[in-house]
Amino acid sequence: MRLGADRVRVRVPATSANLGPGFDALGLALALYDDIEVRAVASPGVRVEVEGEGAGQVPDSEEHLVVRAVRLALDHVGAPQSGLHLVCRNRIPHGRGLGSSAAAVVAGLAAARGLIGEPEALSDDVLLELATQVEGHPDNAAPAILGGATVAWLRADGVGAAPLVVHEDLAPVAIVPPTHLSTKAARGVLPATVPHADAAFQAGRAALLVEALGRRPDLLLDATADRLHQEYRRRVMPHSLALVDALRAAGVAAVVSGAGPTVLALARRLVDGAGTDADAAITAAFGGVMAGWQVLPLAVDTQGVRVNGADRPIG
Ligand code: HSE
């Protein structure tokens, strides 16, 4: 397959995985974006410019995650490799549980879709398969591709993803600490097995969460209770868990975002449009002791990754 264009722009959203009980399965796209421009050039090699998050920290070589993903997708469809020039304007914080690595991978795969002559060869399903190969789990990649809330699952022969209904009152607030934590480190503290009673509890809450997200936001506090990962991770993110505890005690459906250490409050928009029902609890929970944390009210992103400013052209 030939390249059909030599320049492409991609916008990809942040995502929050797990949402409490939906470990490695549920995810939500948030209106905070990385913008990537990719040029295919005749001279071999790569040039990477990064502005914003990760500048001066991420590799500026073939190891850059967006470059790796572009190359993976071009190889997948048998398109020729070329030199690549990237400009990345990053807003998604790195190492905080807001899906920055999935965003980079999905951006690279979507950029390849924009560069090749037959973009249908890189359908959403193919993007999800390839992103999951790189990421190891599909919970961030699915909402980064599709937008909104998603449930994703692994099959023996691939990866599935389905969009979920999101209630119009849902008003997520990300509370982002200044500290980083790698997903690898956060997975390293999880046990190999859990009690059957906890697994049963979790299955019930994950099912309830689908209903609460779509139609019953009044049930979100019960629906976001988790027994598979958050408590086990307390020792590697004690401040995040303390904040989750304080917010939940105040009635806010707060969870650890992905593998942390960001906390996500699944708040509800107030009827008069001014803020959310979690704002007072978030202010009270800070109590002056959480210097350097950022409170980011973020709308739900409903579109997922965009190529050249268009709505997703390919299913
Ligand atoms: N679900 C993953 C975890 C993070 O909690 O380890 C995002 O893929």
XYZ file of C-alpha atoms and ligand atoms in Angstrom:
323
model
C 0.000 0.000 0.000
C 1.226 3.508 -0.822
C 1.169 6.617 1.284
C -1.660 8.934 0.212
C -0.558 12.046 2.114
C 2.667 13.397 3.536
C 1.263 15.378 6.458
C -1.426 14.643 9.056
C -2.719 16.286 12.223
C -4.191 14.204 15.048
C -5.996 15.231 18.233
C -6.375 12.556 20.905
C -8.132 12.765 24.308
C -6.977 11.902 27.803
C -8.730 8.887 29.311
C -9.483 7.556 32.755
C -9.520 3.768 33.092
C -11.136 1.458 35.661
C -13.664 4.015 37.064
C -13.529 2.022 40.293
C -14.734 -1.546 39.714
C -14.147 -1.787 35.942
C -10.506 -2.839 36.295
C -8.798 -3.145 32.882
C -12.211 -2.881 31.172
C -14.047 0.433 31.624
C -12.740 3.798 30.470
C -13.877 7.367 29.906
C -12.538 9.934 27.412
C -11.917 13.416 28.818
C -11.699 16.784 27.079
C -7.968 17.279 27.552
C -5.958 16.735 24.393
C -2.588 16.061 22.859
C -2.205 17.499 19.344
C 0.285 15.757 17.084
C 1.445 16.681 13.595
C 3.266 14.027 11.592
C 5.085 14.612 8.303
C 6.400 11.787 6.134
C 9.660 12.962 4.541
C 12.044 11.489 1.981
C 15.156 11.565 4.163
C 15.319 8.633 6.598
C 15.255 8.934 10.380
C 13.076 10.911 12.754
C 12.867 14.415 14.165
C 10.638 14.909 17.209
C 9.672 18.242 18.771
C 7.705 18.099 22.015
C 5.990 21.076 23.649
C 4.268 20.847 27.019
C 4.019 17.601 28.974
C 7.035 15.336 28.539
C 9.190 17.980 26.827
C 12.857 17.163 27.429
C 11.903 13.842 29.035
C 10.479 11.567 26.350
C 12.854 10.116 23.730
C 13.287 12.164 20.528
C 14.242 9.082 18.503
C 12.691 5.963 16.988
C 11.811 5.050 20.598
C 9.257 7.871 20.847
C 5.895 6.187 21.423
C 4.101 8.061 18.628
C 6.873 7.127 16.171
C 6.735 3.481 17.244
C 2.967 3.448 16.743
C 3.147 5.091 13.298
C 5.705 2.503 12.232
C 3.697 -0.396 13.706
C 0.582 0.664 11.771
C 2.473 1.253 8.504
C 4.047 -2.208 8.804
C 0.644 -3.729 9.606
C -0.834 -2.546 6.303
C 2.345 -3.106 4.267
C 2.926 0.604 3.645
C 6.476 1.872 3.114
C 8.349 3.380 6.036
C 9.705 6.886 5.528
C 11.451 9.559 7.499
C 9.144 11.143 10.064
C 8.997 14.654 11.489
C 6.747 15.029 14.541
C 5.513 18.030 16.440
C 3.726 17.029 19.668
C 1.784 19.599 21.678
C 1.104 17.621 24.831
C -1.404 18.568 27.499
C -2.108 15.157 29.050
C 0.088 14.798 32.159
C 2.507 11.852 32.027
C 2.605 9.065 34.614
C -0.556 10.235 36.370
C -3.224 7.719 35.305
C -4.761 9.864 32.561
C -3.883 7.640 29.625
C -0.945 9.598 28.192
C 0.754 6.495 26.801
C -2.459 5.161 25.238
C -3.011 8.632 23.773
C 0.462 8.591 22.212
C -0.057 5.114 20.783
C -3.547 5.873 19.438
C -2.277 9.176 17.992
C 0.503 7.387 16.132
C -1.827 4.703 14.789
C -4.389 7.323 13.719
C -1.612 9.375 12.095
C -0.706 6.336 10.008
C -4.386 6.094 9.029
C -4.169 9.680 7.788
C -0.973 9.007 5.831
C -1.937 5.854 3.927
C -3.830 5.739 0.645
C -6.535 3.380 1.921
C -7.382 4.535 5.451
C -10.096 1.851 5.814
C -7.259 -0.643 6.311
C -6.727 0.947 9.725
C -10.289 0.677 11.054
C -11.122 1.395 14.692
C -10.992 -2.357 15.368
C -7.493 -2.587 13.924
C -6.391 0.475 15.883
C -7.677 -1.114 19.080
C -5.909 -4.412 18.368
C -2.612 -2.692 17.663
C -2.902 -0.305 20.614
C -3.615 -3.239 22.922
C -0.536 -5.075 21.632
C 1.555 -2.105 22.755
C -0.323 -1.227 25.943
C -1.117 -4.718 27.224
C -4.702 -3.771 28.126
C -7.400 -1.980 26.145
C -9.133 0.129 28.815
C -7.528 3.465 27.870
C -7.119 2.809 24.155
C -10.838 2.073 23.591
C -12.163 5.459 24.815
C -9.184 7.261 23.238
C -10.312 5.815 19.892
C -14.102 5.900 20.297
C -14.684 8.754 22.766
C -17.243 8.676 25.601
C -17.337 5.742 28.002
C -16.417 2.285 26.786
C -16.142 -1.270 27.955
C -13.338 -3.256 26.367
C -12.480 -6.925 26.658
C -9.885 -9.413 25.468
C -10.902 -12.456 23.410
C -8.782 -15.431 22.426
C -8.610 -13.969 18.914
C -8.596 -10.235 19.530
C -10.045 -7.288 21.403
C -13.635 -6.069 21.669
C -14.940 -2.644 22.650
C -18.427 -1.212 22.987
C -19.559 2.348 23.717
C -21.636 2.960 26.849
C -24.315 5.579 27.426
C -23.121 8.545 29.509
C -25.669 10.640 31.403
C -25.666 14.309 30.371
C -25.270 15.450 33.991
C -21.945 13.663 34.435
C -19.222 16.228 35.169
C -15.856 14.559 35.807
C -13.235 16.365 37.862
C -9.625 15.144 37.712
C -7.516 15.951 40.770
C -3.931 15.586 39.628
C -0.990 15.289 42.024
C 2.480 16.584 41.202
C 3.955 13.086 41.655
C 4.291 10.398 38.983
C 3.697 6.681 39.269
C 4.283 4.169 36.490
C 1.540 1.717 35.617
C 4.153 -1.041 35.964
C 4.858 -0.046 39.576
C 1.145 0.249 40.368
C 0.480 -3.212 38.897
C 3.430 -4.658 40.800
C 1.628 -4.284 44.145
C -1.501 -6.203 43.064
C -2.008 -9.744 44.386
C -2.109 -12.757 42.076
C -5.470 -13.874 43.471
C -8.343 -12.266 45.386
C -11.054 -13.731 47.646
C -14.129 -15.028 45.833
C -16.312 -12.662 47.884
C -14.360 -9.678 46.550
C -14.655 -10.905 42.970
C -18.418 -11.310 43.433
C -18.693 -7.825 44.966
C -16.721 -6.379 42.063
C -18.815 -8.033 39.355
C -21.977 -6.609 40.891
C -20.592 -3.086 41.187
C -19.167 -3.103 37.648
C -22.576 -4.096 36.303
C -24.240 -1.410 38.429
C -21.754 1.169 37.153
C -22.946 0.719 33.563
C -26.486 1.605 34.682
C -25.309 4.441 36.935
C -23.166 6.048 34.215
C -25.953 5.967 31.678
C -29.187 6.487 33.564
C -28.764 6.621 37.317
C -26.002 9.020 38.365
C -27.595 8.978 41.841
C -26.151 5.434 42.145
C -22.573 6.401 41.233
C -21.248 6.316 44.804
C -22.293 2.678 45.313
C -21.418 1.821 41.719
C -17.796 3.016 41.955
C -16.814 0.905 44.971
C -13.798 -1.285 44.221
C -12.119 -4.259 45.889
C -9.645 -5.402 43.229
C -6.994 -2.714 43.014
C -7.336 0.589 44.885
C -6.776 -0.637 48.447
C -3.811 -2.782 47.371
C -2.281 0.335 45.820
C -2.653 2.504 48.912
C 0.973 2.102 49.944
C 2.280 3.456 46.628
C -0.171 6.409 46.530
C -1.275 7.092 50.115
C -2.315 10.706 49.481
C -4.513 9.720 46.539
C -6.283 7.051 48.588
C -6.699 9.471 51.495
C -8.373 11.902 49.095
C -10.603 9.149 47.672
C -11.604 8.224 51.242
C -12.379 11.840 52.182
C -14.421 12.484 49.059
C -16.365 9.218 49.317
C -17.097 9.933 52.985
C -18.586 13.239 51.753
C -20.785 11.371 49.248
C -18.672 11.997 46.120
C -18.104 9.082 43.698
C -14.309 9.368 43.735
C -11.942 6.732 42.356
C -8.301 6.349 41.463
C -7.932 7.267 37.783
C -6.415 4.286 35.963
C -3.298 3.132 37.771
C -3.122 6.504 39.579
C -2.092 8.646 41.237
C -4.735 11.071 39.844
C -8.105 10.962 41.603
C -11.230 11.191 39.444
C -14.499 12.457 40.905
C -17.533 11.391 38.878
C -19.453 14.496 39.890
C -22.754 15.857 38.631
C -23.362 19.220 37.017
C -25.324 21.561 39.281
C -28.725 22.563 37.912
C -27.779 26.254 37.696
C -24.736 25.331 35.590
C -22.226 26.687 38.114
C -19.762 23.930 38.952
C -20.456 20.442 40.249
C -21.892 18.788 43.328
C -18.344 17.742 44.311
C -16.742 21.189 44.371
C -17.335 21.949 48.067
C -16.103 18.492 49.116
C -12.984 18.823 46.949
C -12.180 22.234 48.465
C -12.749 20.888 51.991
C -10.627 17.781 51.345
C -7.654 19.880 50.291
C -7.455 21.615 53.653
C -4.270 23.370 52.564
C -2.179 20.196 52.703
C -2.146 19.195 49.067
C 0.237 21.725 47.579
C 0.963 21.280 43.921
C -2.201 19.324 43.140
C -4.342 20.580 40.255
C -8.127 20.403 40.134
C -9.269 20.007 36.511
C -12.989 19.974 35.709
C -13.047 18.099 32.385
C -16.029 17.515 30.121
C -16.537 14.052 28.680
C -14.973 13.854 25.205
C -17.563 12.282 22.925
C -15.588 11.913 19.687
C -12.334 10.134 20.428
C -9.318 10.546 18.207
C -9.706 12.985 15.272
C -7.614 12.967 12.119
C -7.147 16.315 10.317
C -9.832 17.973 12.421
C -12.605 15.710 11.120
C -14.964 13.572 13.116
C -13.828 10.007 13.053
C -14.302 9.058 9.400
C -13.867 5.341 9.790
C -15.746 2.856 11.955
N -6.247 -0.679 34.235
C -4.851 -0.380 34.421
C -4.460 -0.539 35.864
C -4.462 1.021 34.060
O -5.223 -0.121 36.718
O -3.375 -1.061 36.121
C -4.817 1.493 32.735
O -4.587 0.615 31.703
